[in-house]
Coordinates of C-alpha atoms (C1' of nucleotides) in Angstrom, one line a residue:
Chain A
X271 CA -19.1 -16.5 -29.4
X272 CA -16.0 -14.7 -29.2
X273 CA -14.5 -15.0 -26.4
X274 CA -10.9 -13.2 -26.3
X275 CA -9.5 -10.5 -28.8
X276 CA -12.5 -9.2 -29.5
X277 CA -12.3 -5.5 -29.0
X278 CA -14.6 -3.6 -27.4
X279 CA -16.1 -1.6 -29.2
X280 CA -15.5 2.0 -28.8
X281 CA -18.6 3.4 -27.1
X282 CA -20.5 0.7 -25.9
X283 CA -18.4 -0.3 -23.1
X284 CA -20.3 -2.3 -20.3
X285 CA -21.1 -0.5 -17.7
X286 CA -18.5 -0.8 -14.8
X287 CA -17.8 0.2 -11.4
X288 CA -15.2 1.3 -12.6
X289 CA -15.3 4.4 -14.3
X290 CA -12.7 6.3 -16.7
X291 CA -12.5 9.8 -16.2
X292 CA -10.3 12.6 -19.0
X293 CA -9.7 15.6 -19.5
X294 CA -8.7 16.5 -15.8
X295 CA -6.9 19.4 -15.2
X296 CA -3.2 18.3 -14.7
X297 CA -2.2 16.6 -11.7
X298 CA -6.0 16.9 -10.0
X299 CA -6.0 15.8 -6.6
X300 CA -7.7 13.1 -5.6
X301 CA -9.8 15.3 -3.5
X302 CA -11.3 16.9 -6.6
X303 CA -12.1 13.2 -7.8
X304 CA -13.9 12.6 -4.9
X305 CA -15.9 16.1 -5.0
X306 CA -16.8 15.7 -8.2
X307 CA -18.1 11.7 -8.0
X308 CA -19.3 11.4 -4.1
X309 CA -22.6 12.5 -4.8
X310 CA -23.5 9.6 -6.7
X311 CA -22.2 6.8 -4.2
X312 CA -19.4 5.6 -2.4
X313 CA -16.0 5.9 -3.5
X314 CA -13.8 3.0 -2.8
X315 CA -10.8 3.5 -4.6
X316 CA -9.1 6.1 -7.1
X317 CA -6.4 6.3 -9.2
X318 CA -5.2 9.4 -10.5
X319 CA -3.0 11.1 -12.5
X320 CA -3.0 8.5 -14.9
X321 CA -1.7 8.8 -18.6
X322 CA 1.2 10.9 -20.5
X323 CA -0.4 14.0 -19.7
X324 CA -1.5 12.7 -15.5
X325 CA -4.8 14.3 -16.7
X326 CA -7.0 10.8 -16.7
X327 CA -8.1 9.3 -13.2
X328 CA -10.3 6.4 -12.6
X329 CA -12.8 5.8 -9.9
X330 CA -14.0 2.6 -8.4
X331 CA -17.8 3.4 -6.5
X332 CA -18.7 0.6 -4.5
X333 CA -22.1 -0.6 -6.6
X334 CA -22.1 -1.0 -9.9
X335 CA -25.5 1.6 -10.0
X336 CA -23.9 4.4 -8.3
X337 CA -21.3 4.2 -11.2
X338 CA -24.1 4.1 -14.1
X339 CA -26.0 6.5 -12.0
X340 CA -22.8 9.1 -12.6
X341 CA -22.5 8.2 -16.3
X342 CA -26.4 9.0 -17.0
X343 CA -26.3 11.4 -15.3
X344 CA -24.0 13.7 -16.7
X345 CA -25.0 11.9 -20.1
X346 CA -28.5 13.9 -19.8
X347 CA -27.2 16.7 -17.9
X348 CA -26.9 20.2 -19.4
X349 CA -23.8 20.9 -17.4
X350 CA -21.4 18.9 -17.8
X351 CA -19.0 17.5 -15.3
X352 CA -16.5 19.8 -14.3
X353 CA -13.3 20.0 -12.3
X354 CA -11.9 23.6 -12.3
X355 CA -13.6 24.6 -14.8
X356 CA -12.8 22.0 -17.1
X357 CA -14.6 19.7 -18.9
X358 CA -14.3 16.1 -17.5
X359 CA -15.0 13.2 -20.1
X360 CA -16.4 10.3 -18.0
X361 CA -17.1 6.6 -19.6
X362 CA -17.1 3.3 -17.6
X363 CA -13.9 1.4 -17.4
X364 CA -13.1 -1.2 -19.4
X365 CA -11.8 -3.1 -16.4
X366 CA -13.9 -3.6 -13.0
X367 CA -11.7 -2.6 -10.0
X368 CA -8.6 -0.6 -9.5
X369 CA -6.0 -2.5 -8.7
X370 CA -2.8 -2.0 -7.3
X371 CA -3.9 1.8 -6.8
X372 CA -2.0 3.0 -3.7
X373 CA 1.1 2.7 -2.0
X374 CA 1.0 2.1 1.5
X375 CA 2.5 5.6 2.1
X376 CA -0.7 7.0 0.0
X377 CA -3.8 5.8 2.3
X378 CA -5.1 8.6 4.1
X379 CA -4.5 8.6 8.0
X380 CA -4.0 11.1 10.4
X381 CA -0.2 10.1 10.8
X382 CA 2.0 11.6 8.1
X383 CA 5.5 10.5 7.3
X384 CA 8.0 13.3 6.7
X385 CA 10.9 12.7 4.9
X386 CA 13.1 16.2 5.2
X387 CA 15.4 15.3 2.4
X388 CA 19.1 17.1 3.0
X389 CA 19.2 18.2 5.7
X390 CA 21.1 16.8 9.1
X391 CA 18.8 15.0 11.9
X392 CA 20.7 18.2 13.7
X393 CA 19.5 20.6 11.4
X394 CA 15.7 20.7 12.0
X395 CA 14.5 20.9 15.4
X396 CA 11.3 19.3 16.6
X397 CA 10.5 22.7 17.4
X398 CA 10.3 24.1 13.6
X399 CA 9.0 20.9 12.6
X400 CA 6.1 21.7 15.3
X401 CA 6.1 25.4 14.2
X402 CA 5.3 24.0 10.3
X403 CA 2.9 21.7 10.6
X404 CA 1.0 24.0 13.2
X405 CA 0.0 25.7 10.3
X406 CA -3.1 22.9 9.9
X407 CA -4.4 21.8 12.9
X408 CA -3.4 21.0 16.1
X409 CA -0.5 18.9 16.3
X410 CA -0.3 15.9 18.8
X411 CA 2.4 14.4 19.0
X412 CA 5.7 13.8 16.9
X413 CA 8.7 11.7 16.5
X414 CA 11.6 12.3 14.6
X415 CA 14.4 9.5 13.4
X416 CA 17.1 8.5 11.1
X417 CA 17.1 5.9 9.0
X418 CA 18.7 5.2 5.5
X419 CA 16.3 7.4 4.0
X420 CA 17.1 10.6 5.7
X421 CA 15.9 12.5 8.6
X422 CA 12.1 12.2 9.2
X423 CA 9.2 12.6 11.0
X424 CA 6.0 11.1 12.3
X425 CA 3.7 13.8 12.6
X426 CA 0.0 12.9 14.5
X427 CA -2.8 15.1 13.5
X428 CA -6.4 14.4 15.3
X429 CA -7.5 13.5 12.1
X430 CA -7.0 12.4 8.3
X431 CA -8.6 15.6 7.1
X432 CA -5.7 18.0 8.8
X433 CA -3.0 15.4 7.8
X434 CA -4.3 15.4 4.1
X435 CA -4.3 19.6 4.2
X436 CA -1.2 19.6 5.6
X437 CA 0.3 16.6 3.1
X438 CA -1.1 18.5 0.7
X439 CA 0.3 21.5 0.6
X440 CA 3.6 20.9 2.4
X441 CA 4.3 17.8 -0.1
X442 CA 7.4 19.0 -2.2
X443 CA 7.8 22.1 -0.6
X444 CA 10.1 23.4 2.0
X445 CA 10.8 24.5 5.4
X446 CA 11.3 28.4 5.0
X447 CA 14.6 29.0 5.1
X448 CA 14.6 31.3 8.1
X449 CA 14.2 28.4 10.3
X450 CA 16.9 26.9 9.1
X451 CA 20.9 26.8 9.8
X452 CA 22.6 28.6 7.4
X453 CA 24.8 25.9 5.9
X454 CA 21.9 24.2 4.7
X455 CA 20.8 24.2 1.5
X456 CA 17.8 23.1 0.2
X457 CA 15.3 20.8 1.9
X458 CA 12.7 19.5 0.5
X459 CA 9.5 18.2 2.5
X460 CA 8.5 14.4 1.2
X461 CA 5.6 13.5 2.9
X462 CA 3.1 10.5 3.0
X463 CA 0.8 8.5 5.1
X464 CA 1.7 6.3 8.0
X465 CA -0.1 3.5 8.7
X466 CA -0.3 4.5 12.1
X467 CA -2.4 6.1 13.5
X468 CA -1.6 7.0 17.3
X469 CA 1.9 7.3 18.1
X470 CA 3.5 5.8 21.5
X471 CA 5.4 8.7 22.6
X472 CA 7.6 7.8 25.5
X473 CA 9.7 11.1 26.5
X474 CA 9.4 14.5 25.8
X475 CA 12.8 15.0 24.3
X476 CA 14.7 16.9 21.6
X477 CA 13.4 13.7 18.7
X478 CA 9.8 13.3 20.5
X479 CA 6.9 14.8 21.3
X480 CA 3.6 14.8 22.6
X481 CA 2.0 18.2 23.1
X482 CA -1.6 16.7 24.4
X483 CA 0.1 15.2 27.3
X484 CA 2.6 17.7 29.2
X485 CA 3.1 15.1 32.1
X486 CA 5.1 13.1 30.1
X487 CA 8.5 12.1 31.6
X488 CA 11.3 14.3 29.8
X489 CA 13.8 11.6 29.2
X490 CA 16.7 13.2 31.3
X491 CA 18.9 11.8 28.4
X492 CA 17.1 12.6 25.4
X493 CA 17.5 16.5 26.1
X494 CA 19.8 18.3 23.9
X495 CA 22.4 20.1 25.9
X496 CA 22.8 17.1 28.6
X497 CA 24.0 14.8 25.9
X498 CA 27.0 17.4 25.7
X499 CA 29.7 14.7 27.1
X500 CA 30.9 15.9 30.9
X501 CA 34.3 16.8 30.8
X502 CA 36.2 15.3 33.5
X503 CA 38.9 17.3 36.1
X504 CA 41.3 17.0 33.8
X505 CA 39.8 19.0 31.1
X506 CA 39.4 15.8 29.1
X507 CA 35.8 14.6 27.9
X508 CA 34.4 12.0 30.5
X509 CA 32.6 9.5 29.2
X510 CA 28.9 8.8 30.8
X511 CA 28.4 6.1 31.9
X512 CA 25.6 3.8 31.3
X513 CA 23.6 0.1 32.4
X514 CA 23.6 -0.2 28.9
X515 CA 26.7 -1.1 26.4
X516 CA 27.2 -0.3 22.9
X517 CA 29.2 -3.1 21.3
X518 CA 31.1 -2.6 17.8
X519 CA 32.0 -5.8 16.7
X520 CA 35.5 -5.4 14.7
X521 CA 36.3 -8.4 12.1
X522 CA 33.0 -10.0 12.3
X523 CA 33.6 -13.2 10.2
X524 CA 31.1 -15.6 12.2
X525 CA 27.7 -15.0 13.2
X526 CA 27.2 -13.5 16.3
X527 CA 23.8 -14.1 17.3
X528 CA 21.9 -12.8 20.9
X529 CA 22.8 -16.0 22.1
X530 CA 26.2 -15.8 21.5
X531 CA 26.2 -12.1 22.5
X532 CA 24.0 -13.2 26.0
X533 CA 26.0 -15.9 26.9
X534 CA 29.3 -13.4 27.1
X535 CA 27.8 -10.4 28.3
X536 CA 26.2 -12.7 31.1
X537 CA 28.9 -13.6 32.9
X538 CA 29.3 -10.6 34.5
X539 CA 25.7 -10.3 35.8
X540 CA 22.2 -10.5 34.6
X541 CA 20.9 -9.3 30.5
X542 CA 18.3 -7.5 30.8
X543 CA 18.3 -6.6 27.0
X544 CA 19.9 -7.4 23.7
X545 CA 19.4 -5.5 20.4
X546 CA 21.6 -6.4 17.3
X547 CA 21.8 -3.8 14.4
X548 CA 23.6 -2.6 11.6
X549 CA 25.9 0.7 11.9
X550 CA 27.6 2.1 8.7
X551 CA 27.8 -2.0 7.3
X552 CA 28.9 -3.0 10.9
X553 CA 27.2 -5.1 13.4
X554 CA 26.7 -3.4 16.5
X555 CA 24.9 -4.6 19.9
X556 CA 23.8 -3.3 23.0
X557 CA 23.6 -4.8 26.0
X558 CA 21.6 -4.0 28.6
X559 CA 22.0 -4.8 32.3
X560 CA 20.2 -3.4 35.6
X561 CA 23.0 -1.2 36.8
X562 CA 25.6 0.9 35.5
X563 CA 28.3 -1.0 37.5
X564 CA 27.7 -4.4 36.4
X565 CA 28.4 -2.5 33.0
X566 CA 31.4 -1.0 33.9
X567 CA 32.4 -4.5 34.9
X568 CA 31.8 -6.1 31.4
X569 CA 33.6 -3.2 29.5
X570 CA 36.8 -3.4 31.4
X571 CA 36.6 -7.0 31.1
X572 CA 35.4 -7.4 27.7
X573 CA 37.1 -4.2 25.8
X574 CA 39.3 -5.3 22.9
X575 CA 38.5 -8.9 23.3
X576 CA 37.3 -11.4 21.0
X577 CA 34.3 -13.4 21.0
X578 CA 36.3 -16.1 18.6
X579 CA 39.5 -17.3 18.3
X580 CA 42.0 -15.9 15.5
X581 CA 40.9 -12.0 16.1
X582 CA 37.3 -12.9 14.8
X583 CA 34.6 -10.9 16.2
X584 CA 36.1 -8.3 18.3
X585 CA 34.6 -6.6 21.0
X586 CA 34.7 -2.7 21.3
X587 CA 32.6 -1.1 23.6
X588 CA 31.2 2.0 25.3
X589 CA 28.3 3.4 26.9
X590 CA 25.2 4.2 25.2
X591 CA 22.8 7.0 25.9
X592 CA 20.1 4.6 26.4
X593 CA 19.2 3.3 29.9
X594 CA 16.3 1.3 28.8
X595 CA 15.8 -0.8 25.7
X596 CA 12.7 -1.2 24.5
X597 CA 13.1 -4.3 22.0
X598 CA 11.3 -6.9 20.3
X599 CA 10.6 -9.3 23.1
X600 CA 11.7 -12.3 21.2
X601 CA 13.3 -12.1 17.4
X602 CA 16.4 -12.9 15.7
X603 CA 17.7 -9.4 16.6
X604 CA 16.9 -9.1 20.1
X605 CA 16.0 -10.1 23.2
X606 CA 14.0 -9.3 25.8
X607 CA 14.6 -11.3 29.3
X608 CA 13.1 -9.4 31.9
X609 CA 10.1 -10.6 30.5
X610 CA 8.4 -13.7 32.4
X611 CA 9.3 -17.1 30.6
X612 CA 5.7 -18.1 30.7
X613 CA 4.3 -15.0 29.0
X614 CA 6.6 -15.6 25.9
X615 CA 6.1 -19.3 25.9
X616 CA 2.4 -18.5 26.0
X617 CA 2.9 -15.7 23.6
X618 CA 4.8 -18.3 20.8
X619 CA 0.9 -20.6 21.6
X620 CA -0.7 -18.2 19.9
X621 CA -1.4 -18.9 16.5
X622 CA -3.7 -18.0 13.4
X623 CA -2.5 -13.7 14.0
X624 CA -1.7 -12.3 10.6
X625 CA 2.0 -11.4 10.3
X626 CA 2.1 -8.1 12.1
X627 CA 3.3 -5.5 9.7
X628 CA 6.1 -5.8 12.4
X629 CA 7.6 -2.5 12.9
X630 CA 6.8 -0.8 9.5
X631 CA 7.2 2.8 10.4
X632 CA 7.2 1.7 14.0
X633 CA 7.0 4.6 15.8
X634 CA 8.5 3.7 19.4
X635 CA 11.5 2.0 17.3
X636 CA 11.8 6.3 16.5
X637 CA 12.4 7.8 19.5
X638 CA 13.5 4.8 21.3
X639 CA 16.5 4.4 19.4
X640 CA 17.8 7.7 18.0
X641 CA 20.9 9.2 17.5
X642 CA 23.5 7.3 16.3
X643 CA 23.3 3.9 17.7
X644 CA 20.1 2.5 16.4
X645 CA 19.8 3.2 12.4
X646 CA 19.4 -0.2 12.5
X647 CA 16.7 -0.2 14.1
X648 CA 15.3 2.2 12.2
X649 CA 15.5 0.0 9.4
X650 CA 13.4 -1.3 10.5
X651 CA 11.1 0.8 9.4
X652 CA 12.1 0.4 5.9
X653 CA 9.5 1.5 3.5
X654 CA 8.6 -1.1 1.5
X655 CA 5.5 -3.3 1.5
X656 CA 3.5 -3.8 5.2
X657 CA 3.5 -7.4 6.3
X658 CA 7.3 -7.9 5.0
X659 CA 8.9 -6.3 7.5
X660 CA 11.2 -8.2 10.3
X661 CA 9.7 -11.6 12.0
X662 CA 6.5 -11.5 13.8
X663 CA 7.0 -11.1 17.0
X664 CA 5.3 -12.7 19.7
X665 CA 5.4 -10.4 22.4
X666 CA 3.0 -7.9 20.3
X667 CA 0.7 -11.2 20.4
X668 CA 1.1 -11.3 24.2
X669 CA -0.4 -7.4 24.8
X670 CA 3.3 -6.4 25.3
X671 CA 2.7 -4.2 23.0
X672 CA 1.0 -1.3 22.6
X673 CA 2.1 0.7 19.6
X674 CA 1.6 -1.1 16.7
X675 CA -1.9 -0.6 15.4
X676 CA -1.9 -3.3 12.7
X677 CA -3.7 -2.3 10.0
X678 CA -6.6 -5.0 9.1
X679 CA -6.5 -3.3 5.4
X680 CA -3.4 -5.2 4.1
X681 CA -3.4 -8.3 2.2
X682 CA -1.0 -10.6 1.6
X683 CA 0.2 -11.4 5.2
X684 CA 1.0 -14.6 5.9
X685 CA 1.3 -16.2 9.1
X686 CA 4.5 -17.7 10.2
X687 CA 4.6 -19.7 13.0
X688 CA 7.7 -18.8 15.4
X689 CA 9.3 -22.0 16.5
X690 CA 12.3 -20.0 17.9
X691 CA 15.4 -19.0 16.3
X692 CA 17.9 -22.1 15.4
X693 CA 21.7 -21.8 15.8
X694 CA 23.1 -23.2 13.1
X695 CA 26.7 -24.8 13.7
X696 CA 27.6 -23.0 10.9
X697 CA 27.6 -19.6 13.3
X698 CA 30.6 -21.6 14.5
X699 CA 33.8 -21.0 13.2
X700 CA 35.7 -23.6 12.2
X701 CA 38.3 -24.6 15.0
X702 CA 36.8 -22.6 17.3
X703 CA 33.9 -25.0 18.9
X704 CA 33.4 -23.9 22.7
X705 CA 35.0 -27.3 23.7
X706 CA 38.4 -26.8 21.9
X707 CA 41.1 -25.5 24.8
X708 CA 43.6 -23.8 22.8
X709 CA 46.0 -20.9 23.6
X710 CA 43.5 -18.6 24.2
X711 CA 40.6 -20.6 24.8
X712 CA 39.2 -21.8 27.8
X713 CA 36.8 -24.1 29.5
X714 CA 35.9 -21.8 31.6
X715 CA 31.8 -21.4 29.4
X716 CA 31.7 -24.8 29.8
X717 CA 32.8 -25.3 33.4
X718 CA 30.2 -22.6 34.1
X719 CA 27.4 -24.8 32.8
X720 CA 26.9 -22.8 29.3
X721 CA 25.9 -25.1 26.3
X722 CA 25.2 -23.2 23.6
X723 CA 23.8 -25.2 20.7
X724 CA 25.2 -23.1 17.8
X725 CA 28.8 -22.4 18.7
X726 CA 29.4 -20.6 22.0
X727 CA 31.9 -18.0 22.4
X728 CA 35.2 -18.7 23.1
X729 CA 35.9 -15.6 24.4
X730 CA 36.9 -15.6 28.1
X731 CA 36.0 -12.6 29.9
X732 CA 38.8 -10.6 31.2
X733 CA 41.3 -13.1 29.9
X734 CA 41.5 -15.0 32.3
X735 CA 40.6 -12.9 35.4
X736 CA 37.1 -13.5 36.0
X737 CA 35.7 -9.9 37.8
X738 CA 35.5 -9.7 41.0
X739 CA 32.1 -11.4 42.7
X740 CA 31.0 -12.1 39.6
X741 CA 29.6 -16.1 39.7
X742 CA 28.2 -18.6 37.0
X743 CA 25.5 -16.8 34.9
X744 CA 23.1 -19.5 35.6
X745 CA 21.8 -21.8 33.0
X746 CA 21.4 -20.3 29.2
X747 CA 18.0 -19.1 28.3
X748 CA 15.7 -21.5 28.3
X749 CA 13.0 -19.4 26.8
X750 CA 13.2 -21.2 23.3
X751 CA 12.8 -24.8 25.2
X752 CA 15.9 -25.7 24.2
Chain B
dA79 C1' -10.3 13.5 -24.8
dG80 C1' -9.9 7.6 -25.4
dC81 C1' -7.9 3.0 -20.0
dA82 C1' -3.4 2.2 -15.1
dC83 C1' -1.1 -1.8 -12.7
dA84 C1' 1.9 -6.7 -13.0

DNA sequence: AGCACA
């Protein structure tokens, strides 16, 4: 009649699923777990390297006889069970599932994650990279990126068997030194599963790959050795120019959302693209438009300026490598408005999706935004738990996109209905509200028809001298419904 | 050789 506290007793434990194994030699794999128990059922879960010594394991089967079938077996059996030639002690568990077992980064896929620990993006090419991996199987396609965790990789094998003989025995090792600069000293290989388990490879470049397609476009300014900055008649460096701007913004004291950030840049001609991310603790944007002129336009005009009154929020800007965003069609960060109003508005009907696991390792987020400029979209691909990562985004709703392959496996997503970002007033400064004609403030976003709801920009492009042939934006985006 | 994880 007892119904808690009372031990169980010693070796009598109810038979489980679940079942306790010791004595393993240190550190056993689970693939040894799985040789040793497979041929009494199917394995659903493991955990090993459990206890002081990381010489215990457990192993869920998925029927409750295939587990008892194990334990009488090797409870009659002559030989007992053995991994490596040691003796494994095996008793049911006293609990009935392993829980919490894995790690994201630990289920088996064909897609490993590299993490090349000290070492420079710079300092390993996608060539070595290739050249290592090789060693297992056929490699098919990789992509390489920076994010606060270091340089790393996404490497596709055809198949979870390669990747786990390559994880395997690459995991905590390193890249021989011979392929590697000189001035670098150690560099260690951390490697784990990505949920992925094709990668979207756009360009062959120097940070992506994908050797089972050879047509693939080389991105003309992905290649290492055009990126070398042109230098000019005068012997100085020229800068390239670019339909996309990358926007530091200096003494940012007030939000600066893509509305804010669309609403200046579009007075010079027509957004295509804005991405918002964090650089080294700074906010930085870029700005997309169709040509490179239009571009050339807005720097000139918006260079130095700010997008508040009172020096808040100042605009510095230059030409990024990248010609063509590829952003989240619709989230807090960016925008996407080359795509049709009506696909987005449908895309936001769609309901009852899980929460996609958004861009968790999002593997066109890695070659799309590398170098420099987009660590924070990288961050994106922060490791942490699937399902938490940045908002769910509609357009992956609206067959938009193709690249995330969203694991069914993960619990814990829940679904949050987008209803649109909302502007606070509080993004507005205090004194600086769009109507407000002060010294340096015009009327000229309102005369142009531009209402923002949450505190639009007082910044007047080109102070004053509106560029040449350069007319009212049109109305603000009205893909929200505002 | 004797039960993880939160």
């Amino acid at each position: 009649m007892s119904t808690s506290g009372t031990p169980q007793f010693r070796y009598t434990q109810t038979p489980s699923k679940v079942l306790h194994l010791r004595n393993l030699p240190w550190e056993c794999a689970e693939e040894e777990l799985i040789e040793l128990c497979k041929p009494f059922g199917k394995i659903v879960n493991t955990k090993c390297n459990v206890g002081a010594n990381r010489n215990q394991a457990f192993v869920e089967f998925a029927d409750l006889n295939q587990a008892i079938n194990m334990v009488s077996y090797y409870a009659s059996s002559s030989e007992p069970a053995q991994v490596r030639g040691k003796t494994v002690y095996i008793q049911y568990s006293n609990r009935h599932e392993i829980v919490n077992n894995k790690s994201p980064g630990d289920v088996p896929g064909n897609v490993l994650l590299v993490t090349i620990e000290g070492v420079e993006a710079g300092d390993v090419s996608i060539d070595v990279i290739h050249l290592v991996f090789s060693a297992f199987g056929f490699v098919h396609k990789i992509a390489t990126f920076e994010k606060a965790a270091g340089f790393q990789a996404l490497i596709q094998f055809n198949d979870a068997e390669t990747a786990s003989s390559a994880r395997n025995a690459l995991d905590g090792r390193s890249i021989p030194r011979y392929l590697l600069p000189e001035h670098v000293g150690s560099c260690h290989l951390r490697i784990s599963y990505s949920a992925h388990t094709d990668l979207n490879i756009k360009f062959q470049s120097h940070r992506s790959r994908d050797y089972t397609n050879p047509y693939l476009p080389v991105n003309p300014t992905a290649i290492e050795g055009i990126m070398q900055p042109a230098v000019g008649p005068d012997g100085k460096k020229k800068e390239l120019e670019s339909n996309v701007l990358l926007a530091s913004i200096e003494n940012m004291q007030y939000a600066v959302t893509v509305d804010v950030l669309h609403t200046v840049f579009s007075a010079f001609g027509t957004v295509q693209k804005i991405a918002i991310f964090e650089k080294n603790g700074q906010t930085q944007a870029l700005v997309q438009y169709p040509d490179v002129n239009t571009a050339a336009v807005a720097r000139e005009a918006l260079e130095g300026h700010c997008i508040y009154d009172g020096g808040y929020c100042k605009l510095h800007l230059s030409y990024s490598r990248h010609t063509d965003l590829n952003v989240k069609a619709f989230s807090d960060k960016s925008r996407d408005y080359t795509i049709p109003e009506a696909s987005l508005l449908a895309a936001q009907q769609v309901s009852g999706y899980p929460a996609a696991p958004a861009a968790w390792q999002n593997p066109q987020a890695a070659p799309m935004y590398h170098g420099n400029e987009f660590s924070g979209a990288a961050s994106m691909q922060a490791q942490g738990p699937p399902g938490q990562g940045p908002s769910w985004d509609p357009a992956m709703q609206a067959g938009r996109s193709t690249f995330v392959s969203v694991p069914s496996t993960f619990p814990g997503q829940t679904f949050h209905a987008s209803s649109g970002p909302v502007y606070s007033s509080a993004a507005m400064p205090p004194g600086s509200s769009p109507l407000q004609t002060g010294p340096t403030t015009s009327s000229s976003m309102a005369s142009r028809g531009i209402s923002q709801p949450g505190g639009p920009p007082n910044l007047r492009p080109g102070g004053g001298a509106s560029p040449p042939g350069v007319g009212p934006p049109g109305a603000s985006p009205s893909y929200y419904g505002q």
